[in-house]
Coordinates of C-alpha atoms in Angstrom, one line a residue:
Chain A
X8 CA -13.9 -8.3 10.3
X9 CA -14.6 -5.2 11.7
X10 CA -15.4 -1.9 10.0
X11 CA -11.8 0.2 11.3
X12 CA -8.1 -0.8 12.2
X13 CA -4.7 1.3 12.6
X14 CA -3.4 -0.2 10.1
X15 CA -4.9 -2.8 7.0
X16 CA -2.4 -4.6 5.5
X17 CA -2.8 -6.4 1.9
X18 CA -1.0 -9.2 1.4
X19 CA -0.5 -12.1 3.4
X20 CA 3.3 -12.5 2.2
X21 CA 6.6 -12.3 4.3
X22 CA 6.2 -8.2 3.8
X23 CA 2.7 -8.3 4.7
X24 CA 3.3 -10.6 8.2
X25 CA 6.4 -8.6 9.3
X26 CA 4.2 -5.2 9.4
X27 CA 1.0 -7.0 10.7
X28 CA 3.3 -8.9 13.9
X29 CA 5.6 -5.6 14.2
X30 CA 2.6 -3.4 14.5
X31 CA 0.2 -5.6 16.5
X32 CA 3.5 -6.1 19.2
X33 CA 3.4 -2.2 19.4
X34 CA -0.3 -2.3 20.6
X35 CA -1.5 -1.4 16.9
X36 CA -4.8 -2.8 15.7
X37 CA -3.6 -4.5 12.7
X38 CA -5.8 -6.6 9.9
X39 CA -4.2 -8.9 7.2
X40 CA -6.5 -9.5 4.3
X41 CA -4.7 -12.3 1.6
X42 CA -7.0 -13.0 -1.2
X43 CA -6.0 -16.6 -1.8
X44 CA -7.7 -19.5 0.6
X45 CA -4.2 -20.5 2.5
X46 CA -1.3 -18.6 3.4
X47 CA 2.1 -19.4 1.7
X48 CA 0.6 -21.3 -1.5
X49 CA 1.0 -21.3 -4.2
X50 CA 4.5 -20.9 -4.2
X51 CA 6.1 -17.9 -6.6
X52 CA 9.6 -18.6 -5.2
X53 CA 12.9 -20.2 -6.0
X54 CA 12.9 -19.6 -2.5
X55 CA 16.8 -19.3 -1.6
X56 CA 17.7 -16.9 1.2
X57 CA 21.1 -15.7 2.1
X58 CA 22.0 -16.7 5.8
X59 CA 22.6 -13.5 7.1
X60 CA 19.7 -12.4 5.9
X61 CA 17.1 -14.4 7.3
X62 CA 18.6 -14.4 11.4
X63 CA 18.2 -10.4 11.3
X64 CA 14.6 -11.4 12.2
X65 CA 14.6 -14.2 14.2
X66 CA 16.5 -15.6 17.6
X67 CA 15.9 -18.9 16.2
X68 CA 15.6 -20.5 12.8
X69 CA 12.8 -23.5 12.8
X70 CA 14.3 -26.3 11.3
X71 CA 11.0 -27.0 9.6
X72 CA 11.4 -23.4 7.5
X73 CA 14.8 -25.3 5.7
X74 CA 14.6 -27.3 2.5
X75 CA 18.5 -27.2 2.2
X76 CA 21.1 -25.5 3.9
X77 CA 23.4 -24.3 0.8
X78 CA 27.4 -24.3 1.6
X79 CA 28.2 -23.2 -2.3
X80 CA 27.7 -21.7 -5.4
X81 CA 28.2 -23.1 -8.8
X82 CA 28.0 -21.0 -12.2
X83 CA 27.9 -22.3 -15.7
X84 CA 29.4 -19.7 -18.1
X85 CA 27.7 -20.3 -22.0
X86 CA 30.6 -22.1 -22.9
X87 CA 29.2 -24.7 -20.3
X88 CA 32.7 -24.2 -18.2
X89 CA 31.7 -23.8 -14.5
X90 CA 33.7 -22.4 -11.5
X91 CA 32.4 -22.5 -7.8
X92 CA 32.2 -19.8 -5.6
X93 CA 33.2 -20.6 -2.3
X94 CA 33.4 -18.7 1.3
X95 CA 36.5 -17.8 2.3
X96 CA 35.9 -20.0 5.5
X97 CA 35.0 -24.0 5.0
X98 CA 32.2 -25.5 6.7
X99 CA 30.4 -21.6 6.3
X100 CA 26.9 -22.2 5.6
X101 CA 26.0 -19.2 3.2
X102 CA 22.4 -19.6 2.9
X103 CA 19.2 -21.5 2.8
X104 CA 16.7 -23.1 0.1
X105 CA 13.3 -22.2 2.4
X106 CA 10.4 -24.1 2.4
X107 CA 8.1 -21.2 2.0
X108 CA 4.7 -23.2 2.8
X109 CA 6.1 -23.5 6.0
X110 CA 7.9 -20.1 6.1
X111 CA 4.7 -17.8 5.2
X112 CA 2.7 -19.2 7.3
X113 CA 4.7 -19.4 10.7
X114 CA 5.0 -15.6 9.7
X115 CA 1.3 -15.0 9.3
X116 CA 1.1 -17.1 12.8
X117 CA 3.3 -15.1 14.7
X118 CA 1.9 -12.0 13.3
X119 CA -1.8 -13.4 14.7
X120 CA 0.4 -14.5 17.8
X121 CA 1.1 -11.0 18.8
X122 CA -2.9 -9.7 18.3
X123 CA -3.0 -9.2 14.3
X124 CA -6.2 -10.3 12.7
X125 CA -6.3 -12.2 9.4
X126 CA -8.8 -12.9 6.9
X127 CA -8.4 -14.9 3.9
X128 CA -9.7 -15.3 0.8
X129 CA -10.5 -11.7 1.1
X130 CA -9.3 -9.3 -1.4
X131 CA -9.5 -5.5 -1.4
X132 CA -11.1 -4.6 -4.4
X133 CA -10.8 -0.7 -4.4
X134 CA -8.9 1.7 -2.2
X135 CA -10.9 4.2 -0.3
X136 CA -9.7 7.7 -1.2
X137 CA -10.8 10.5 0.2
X138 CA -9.5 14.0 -0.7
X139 CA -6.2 12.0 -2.5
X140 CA -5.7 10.6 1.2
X141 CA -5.8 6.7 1.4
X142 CA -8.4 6.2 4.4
X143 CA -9.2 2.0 4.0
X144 CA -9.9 -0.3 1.1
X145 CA -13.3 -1.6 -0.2
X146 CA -12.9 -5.4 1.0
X147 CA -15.0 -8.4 -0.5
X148 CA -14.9 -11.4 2.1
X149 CA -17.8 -14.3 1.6
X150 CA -18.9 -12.4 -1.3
X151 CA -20.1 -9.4 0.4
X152 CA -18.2 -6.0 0.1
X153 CA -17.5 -3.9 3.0
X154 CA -15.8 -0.6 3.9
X155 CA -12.9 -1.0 6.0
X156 CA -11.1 2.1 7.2
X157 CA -7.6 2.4 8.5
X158 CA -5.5 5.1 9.7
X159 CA -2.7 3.7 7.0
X160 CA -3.1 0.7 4.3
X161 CA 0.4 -0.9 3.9
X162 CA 0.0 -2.6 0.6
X163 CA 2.2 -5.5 0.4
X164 CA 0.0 -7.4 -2.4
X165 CA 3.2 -8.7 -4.3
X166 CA 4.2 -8.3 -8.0
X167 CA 0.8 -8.2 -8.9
X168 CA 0.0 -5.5 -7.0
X169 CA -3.3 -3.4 -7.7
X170 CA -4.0 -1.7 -4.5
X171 CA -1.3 1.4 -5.1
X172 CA -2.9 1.4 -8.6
X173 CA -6.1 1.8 -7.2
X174 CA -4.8 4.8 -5.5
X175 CA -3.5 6.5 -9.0
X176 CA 0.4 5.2 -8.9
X177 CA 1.4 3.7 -12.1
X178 CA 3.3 0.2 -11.1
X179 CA 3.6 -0.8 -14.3
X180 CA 6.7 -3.0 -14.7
X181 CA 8.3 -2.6 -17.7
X182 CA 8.2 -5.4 -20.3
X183 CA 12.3 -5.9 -20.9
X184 CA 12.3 -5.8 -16.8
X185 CA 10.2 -8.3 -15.8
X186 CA 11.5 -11.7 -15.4
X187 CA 9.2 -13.9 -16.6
X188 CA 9.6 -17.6 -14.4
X189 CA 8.5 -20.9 -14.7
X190 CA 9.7 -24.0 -12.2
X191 CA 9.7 -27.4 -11.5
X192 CA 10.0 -28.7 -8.1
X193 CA 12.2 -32.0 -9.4
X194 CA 12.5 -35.0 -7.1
X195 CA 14.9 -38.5 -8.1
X196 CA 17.4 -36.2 -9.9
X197 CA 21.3 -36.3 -9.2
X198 CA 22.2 -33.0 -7.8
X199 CA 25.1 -31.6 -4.9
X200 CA 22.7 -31.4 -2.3
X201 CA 24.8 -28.6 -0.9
X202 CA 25.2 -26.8 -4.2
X203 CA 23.0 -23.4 -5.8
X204 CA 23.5 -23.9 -9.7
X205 CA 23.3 -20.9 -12.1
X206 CA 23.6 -21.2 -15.9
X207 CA 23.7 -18.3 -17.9
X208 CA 24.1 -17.4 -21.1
X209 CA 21.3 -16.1 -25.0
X210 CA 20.9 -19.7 -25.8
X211 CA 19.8 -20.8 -22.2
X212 CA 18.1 -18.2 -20.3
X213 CA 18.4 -15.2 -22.6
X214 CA 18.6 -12.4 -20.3
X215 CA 18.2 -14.1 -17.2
X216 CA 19.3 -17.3 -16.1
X217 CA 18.8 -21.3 -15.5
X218 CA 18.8 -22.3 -11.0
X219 CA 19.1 -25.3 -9.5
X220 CA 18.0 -24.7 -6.0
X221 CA 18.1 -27.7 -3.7
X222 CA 15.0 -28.7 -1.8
X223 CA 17.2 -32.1 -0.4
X224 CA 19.0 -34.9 -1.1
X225 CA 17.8 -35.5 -5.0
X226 CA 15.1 -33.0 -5.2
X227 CA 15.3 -29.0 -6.4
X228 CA 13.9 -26.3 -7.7
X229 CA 14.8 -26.2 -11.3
X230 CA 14.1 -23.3 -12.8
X231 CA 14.3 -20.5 -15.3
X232 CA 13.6 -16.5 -15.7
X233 CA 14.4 -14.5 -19.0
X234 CA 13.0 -11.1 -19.9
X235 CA 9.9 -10.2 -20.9
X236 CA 11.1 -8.7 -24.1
X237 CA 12.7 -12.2 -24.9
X238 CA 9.8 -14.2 -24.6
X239 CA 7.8 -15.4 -27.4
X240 CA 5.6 -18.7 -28.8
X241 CA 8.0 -21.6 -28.8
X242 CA 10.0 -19.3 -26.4
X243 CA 8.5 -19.2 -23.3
X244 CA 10.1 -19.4 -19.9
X245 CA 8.3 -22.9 -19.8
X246 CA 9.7 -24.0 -23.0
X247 CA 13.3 -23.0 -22.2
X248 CA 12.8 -25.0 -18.9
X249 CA 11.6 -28.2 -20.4
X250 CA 14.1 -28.0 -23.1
X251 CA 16.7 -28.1 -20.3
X252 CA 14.8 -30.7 -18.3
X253 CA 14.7 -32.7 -20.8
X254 CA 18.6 -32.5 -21.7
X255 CA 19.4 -32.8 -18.1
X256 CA 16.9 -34.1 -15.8
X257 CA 15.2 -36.6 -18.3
X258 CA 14.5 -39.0 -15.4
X259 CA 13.3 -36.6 -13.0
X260 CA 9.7 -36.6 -11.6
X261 CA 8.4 -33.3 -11.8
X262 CA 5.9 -33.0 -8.6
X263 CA 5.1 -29.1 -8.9
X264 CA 4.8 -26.7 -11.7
X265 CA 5.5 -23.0 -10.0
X266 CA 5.4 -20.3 -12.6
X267 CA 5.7 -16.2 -11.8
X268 CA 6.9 -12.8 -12.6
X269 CA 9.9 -11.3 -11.0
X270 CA 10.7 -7.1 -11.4
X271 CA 14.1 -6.3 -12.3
X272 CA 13.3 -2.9 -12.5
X273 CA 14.3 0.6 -10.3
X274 CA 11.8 0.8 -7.2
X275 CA 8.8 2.9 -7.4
X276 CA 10.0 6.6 -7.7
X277 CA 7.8 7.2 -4.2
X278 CA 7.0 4.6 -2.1
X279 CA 4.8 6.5 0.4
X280 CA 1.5 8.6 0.0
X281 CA -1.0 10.0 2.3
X282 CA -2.1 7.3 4.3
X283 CA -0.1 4.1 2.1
X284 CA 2.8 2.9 2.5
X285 CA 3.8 0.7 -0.6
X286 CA 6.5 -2.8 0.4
X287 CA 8.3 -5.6 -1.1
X288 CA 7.6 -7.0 -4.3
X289 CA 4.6 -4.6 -4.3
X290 CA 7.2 -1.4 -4.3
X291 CA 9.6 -3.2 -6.9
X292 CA 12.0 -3.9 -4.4
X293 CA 13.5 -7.9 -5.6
X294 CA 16.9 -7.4 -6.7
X295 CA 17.9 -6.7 -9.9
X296 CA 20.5 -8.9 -10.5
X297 CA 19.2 -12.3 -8.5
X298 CA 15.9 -11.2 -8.1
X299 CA 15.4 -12.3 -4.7
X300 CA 13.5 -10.3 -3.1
X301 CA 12.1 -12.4 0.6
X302 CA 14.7 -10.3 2.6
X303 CA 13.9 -6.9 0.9
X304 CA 10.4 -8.1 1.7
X305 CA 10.6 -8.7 5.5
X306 CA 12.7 -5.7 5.8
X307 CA 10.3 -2.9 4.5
X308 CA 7.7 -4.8 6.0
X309 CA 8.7 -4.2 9.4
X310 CA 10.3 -1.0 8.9
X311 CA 6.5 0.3 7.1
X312 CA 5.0 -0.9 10.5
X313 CA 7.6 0.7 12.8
X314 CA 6.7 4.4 10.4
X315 CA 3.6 3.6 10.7
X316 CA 3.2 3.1 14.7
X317 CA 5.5 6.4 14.9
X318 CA 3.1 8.6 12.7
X319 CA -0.1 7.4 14.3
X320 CA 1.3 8.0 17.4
X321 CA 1.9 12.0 16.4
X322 CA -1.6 11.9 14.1
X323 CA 0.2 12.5 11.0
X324 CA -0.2 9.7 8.5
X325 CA 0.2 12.6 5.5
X326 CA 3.3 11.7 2.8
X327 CA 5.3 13.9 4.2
X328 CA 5.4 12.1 7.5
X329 CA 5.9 9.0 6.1
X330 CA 8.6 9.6 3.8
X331 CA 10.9 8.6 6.5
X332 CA 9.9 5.2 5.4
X333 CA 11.3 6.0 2.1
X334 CA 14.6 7.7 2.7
X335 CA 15.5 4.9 5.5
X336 CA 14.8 2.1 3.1
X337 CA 16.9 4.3 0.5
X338 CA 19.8 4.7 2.6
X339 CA 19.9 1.0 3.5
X340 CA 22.4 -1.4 3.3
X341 CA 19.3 -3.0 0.7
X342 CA 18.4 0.3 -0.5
X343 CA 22.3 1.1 -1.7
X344 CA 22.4 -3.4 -2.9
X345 CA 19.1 -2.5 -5.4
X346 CA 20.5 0.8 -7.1
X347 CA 24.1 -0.4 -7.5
X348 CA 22.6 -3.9 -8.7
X349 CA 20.3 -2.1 -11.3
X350 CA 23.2 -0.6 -12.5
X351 CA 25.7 -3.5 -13.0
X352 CA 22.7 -5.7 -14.4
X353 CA 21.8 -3.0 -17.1
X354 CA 25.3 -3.7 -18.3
X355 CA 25.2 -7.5 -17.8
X356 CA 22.5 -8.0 -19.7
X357 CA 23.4 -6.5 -23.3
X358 CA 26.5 -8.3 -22.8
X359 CA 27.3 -11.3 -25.4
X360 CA 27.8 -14.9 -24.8
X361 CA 31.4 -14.5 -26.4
X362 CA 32.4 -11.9 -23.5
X363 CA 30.5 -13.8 -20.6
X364 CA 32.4 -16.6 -21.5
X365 CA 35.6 -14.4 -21.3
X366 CA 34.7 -12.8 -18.1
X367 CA 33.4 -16.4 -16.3
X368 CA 36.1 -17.4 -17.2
X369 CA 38.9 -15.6 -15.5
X370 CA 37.5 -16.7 -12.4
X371 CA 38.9 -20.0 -11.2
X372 CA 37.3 -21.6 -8.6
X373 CA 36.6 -18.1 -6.2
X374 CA 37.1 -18.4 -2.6
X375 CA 35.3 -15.1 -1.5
X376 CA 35.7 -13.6 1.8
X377 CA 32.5 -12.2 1.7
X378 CA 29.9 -14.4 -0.3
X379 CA 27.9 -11.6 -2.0
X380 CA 26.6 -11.1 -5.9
X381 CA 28.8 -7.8 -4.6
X382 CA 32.4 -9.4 -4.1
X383 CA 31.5 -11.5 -6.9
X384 CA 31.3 -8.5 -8.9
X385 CA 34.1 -6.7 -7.4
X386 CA 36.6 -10.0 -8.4
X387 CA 34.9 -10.4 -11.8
X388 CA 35.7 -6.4 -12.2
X389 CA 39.1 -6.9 -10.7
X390 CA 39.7 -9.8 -13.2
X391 CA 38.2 -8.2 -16.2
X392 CA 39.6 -4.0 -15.9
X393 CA 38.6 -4.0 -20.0
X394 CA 34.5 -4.4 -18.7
X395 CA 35.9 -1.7 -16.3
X396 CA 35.1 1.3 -18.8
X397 CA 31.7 0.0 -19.6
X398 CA 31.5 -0.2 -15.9
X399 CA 32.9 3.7 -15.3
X400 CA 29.2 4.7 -14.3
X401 CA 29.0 2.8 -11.6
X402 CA 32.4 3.1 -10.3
X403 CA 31.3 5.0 -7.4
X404 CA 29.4 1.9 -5.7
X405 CA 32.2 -0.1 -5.6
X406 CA 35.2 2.6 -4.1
Chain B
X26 CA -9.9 -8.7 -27.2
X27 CA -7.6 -10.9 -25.2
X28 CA -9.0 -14.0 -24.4
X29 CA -7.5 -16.2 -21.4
X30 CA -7.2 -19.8 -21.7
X31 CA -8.1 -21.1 -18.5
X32 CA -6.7 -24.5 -19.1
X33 CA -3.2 -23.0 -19.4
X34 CA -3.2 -20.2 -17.3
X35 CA -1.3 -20.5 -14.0
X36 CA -2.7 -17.2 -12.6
X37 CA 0.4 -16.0 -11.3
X38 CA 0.0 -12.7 -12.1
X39 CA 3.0 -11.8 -14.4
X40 CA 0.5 -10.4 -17.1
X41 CA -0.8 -8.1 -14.6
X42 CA 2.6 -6.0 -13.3
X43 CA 3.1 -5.2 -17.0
X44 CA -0.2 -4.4 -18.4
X45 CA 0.2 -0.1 -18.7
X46 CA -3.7 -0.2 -18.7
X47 CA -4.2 -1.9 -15.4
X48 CA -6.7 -3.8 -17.4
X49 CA -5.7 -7.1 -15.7
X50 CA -6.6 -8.7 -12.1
X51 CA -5.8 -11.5 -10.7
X52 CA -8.9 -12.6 -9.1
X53 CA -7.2 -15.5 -6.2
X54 CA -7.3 -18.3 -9.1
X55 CA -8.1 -16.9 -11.7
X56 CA -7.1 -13.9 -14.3
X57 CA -10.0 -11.5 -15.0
X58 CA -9.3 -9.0 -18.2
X59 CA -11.6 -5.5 -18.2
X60 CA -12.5 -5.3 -22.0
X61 CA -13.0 -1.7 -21.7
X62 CA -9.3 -1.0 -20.5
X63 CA -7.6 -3.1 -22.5
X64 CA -6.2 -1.1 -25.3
X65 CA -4.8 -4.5 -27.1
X66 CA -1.2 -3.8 -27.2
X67 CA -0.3 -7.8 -26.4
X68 CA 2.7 -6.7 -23.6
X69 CA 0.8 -9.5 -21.3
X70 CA 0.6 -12.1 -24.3
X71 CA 4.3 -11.8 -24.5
X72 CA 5.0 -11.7 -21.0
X73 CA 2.6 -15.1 -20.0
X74 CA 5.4 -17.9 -18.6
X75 CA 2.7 -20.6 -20.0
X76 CA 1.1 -19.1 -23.5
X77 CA -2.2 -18.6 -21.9
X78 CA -3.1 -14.9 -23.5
X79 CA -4.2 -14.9 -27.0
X80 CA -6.1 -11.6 -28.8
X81 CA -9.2 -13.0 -30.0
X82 CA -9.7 -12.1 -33.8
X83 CA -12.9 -10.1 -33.5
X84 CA -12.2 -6.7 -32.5

């Protein structure tokens, strides 16, 4: 490793990839440090992935990236009635279950590809700050410390992030919005392979929800996230997931235990500083309502990178230059998704069974032009005009 | 105190993105707590997916 780069990025992630390949093809000298010993494990991921989404990157989709390809979506209202949503147009694939050992690390390989360098099992255990400008990160690599310098850190270090704390920006997540996750990877278990499954409802996912991902044929992703503020002993993410296992899936194998927090919160208030630019998970950028948050990774990943190439080219890496970063992510197609979704979910969640039950269940069988959590909303709105005064706040996203 | 149960713990980190102390790091595989942060308030024993957190008795 050596002792100065353009740009250090923390994280090995899909965030942390996207800004190492985007700046390394712009002739940047870019360095990944990941502090686990492999790239893309373990997994913290349902891992589904809407199709549009994922080609805004790549020419070419590697078949070996794809668990599933996912045609449908099926929600189970408390009640247990279900409805599918369905595109408008048949045979439409809508999205994909990834296979994100494979995923992450074609990413980290591409980035290396273009001239990034990567280190694992390396971790940045301080932030060098100089002045209050972020000039490197104290890294610890074969249990030796070093000082490497950059002319901008992008920290992409996930939900877990430390390295903005390190440089004096509160991150904390609050309690009632982090989704707190556990999962099985199931195999031998009867499931529509083409088929996303979402149960919802106090007495099964209490402010969050139940998923059934498909990985193939008769294996998923079975999992669960309810809120922080939810959890307690005999509560736990873990037990709500094996009580449903064992109701449902009582023959399964169970050939992974994946466990995880997911943010439902607003993004950082700033996600900029002098000399840092903050992506992803790291910034608190997975949607509220799904909390997906591969795409909103990718995205600010590249676009950090792109910033940062810009500013280093004009020697300006202050806040004030890179707040472009911020106000373009903002302004986004994502950035408008995440402020419109934090709205509609702080109403979704303090709503009872008795009226999700009622709202699920005006919907019959949905053929959506556009398959989006947002036309799904906008028909459930349509359907429901009484949830329209409690939805009079938010009005504006939807005109 | 919190005290981490290692033969529980997943160290997935969701203990750390709600700690307001920043007392908690996830250390590649394995969850390190800074005693002299930690303030006690038990967010990340309630957060913890598995029930690996527990506040140790002796203050």
């Amino acid at each position: 490793m050596k002792s100065e780069y353009d740009i250090l990025i923390i994280g090995g992630g899909p965030g942390g990839a996207l800004a190492a390949k985007t700046a390394a093809e712009a002739g940047l000298s870019a360095c990944i440090v990941e502090k686990r010993p492999a790239i893309g494990v373990p997994v913290r991921c349902a891992e589904g992935i809407g199709e549009d989404l994922i080609g805004e990157f790549f020419d070419e989709v590697d078949p070996k990236w794809i668990s599933a390809k996912i045609e449908r979506a099926k929600l189970i209202a408390p009640d247990g009635s279900s409805f599918y949503l369905d595109p408008a147009m048949a045979g439409n694939e809508v999205g994909y279950v990834l296979d994100r050992k494979f995923f992450d690390r074609d990413l980290i390989w591409q980035a290396v590809d273009a001239g990034a360098e990567c280190y694992v099992r390396t971790r940045a255990v301080d932030a060098i700050v100089e002045d209050g400008v972020v000039k490197g990160a104290i890294i610890e690599y074969a249990g030796k410390q070093q000082e490497v310098r950059a002319k901008i850190v992008i920290a992409a270090d996930g939900v877990e992030s430390k390295f903005s704390r390190y440089c004096g920006i509160d991150t904390t997540v609050p309690l009632r919005e982090l989704e707190t996750c556990a999962q099985y990877l199931m195999t031998d278990i009867d499931i529509e392979p083409g088929v996303t499954v979402f149960y919802v409802g106090r007495d099964v996912a209490p402010e969050g929800y139940i998923w059934i991902f498909p990985k193939g044929e008769r294996s998923a992703n079975v999992g669960i996230g309810i809120s922080g503020t939810q959890s307690k002993d005999g509560k736990r993410a873990k037990d709500y997931l094996d009580k449903y296992v064992q109701e449902n899936f009582p023959e399964g194998k169970t050939i992974e235990l994946i466990i995880g927090g997911v943010s439902v919160c607003q993004p950082l208030e700033c996600t900029v500083g002098d000399g840092l630019i903050i992506v992803g998970d790291a910034a608190r950028l997975s949607d509220p309502i799904t909390g997906g948050g591969i795409y909103n990774a990718m995205y600010t990943g590249k676009l950090a990178a792109e910033v940062a190439v810009e500013c280093i080219g004009k020697e300006d890496c202050s806040k004030k230059a890179l707040m472009i970063y911020d106000e373009t992510w903002r302004g986004s197609r994502m950035g408008k998704a995440l402020d419109r979704n934090y709205q509609i979910k702080e109403i979704f969640v303090k709503l009872e069974d008795k009226q999700l039950n009622a709202i699920l269940n005006s919907v019959n069988n949905l053929a959506m032009k556009e398959f989006s959590t947002l036309s799904l909303i906008k028909e459930l709105i349509k359907l429901n005009p009484k949830i329209l005064k409690d939805l009079a706040g938010v009005k504006k996203y939807f005109d | 105190m919190i005290v981490i149960r290692r033969e529980i713990c997943g160290y997935c980190g969701a203990c750390v993105s709600v700690c307001p102390e920043a007392a908690l790091e996830l250390v590649d595989a394995y969850l390190e707590v800074d005693a002299e942060k930690c303030k006690n308030c038990r967010i990340c024993v309630r957060v913890c997916p598995l029930g690996a957190l527990e506040v140790s008795d002796e203050e």
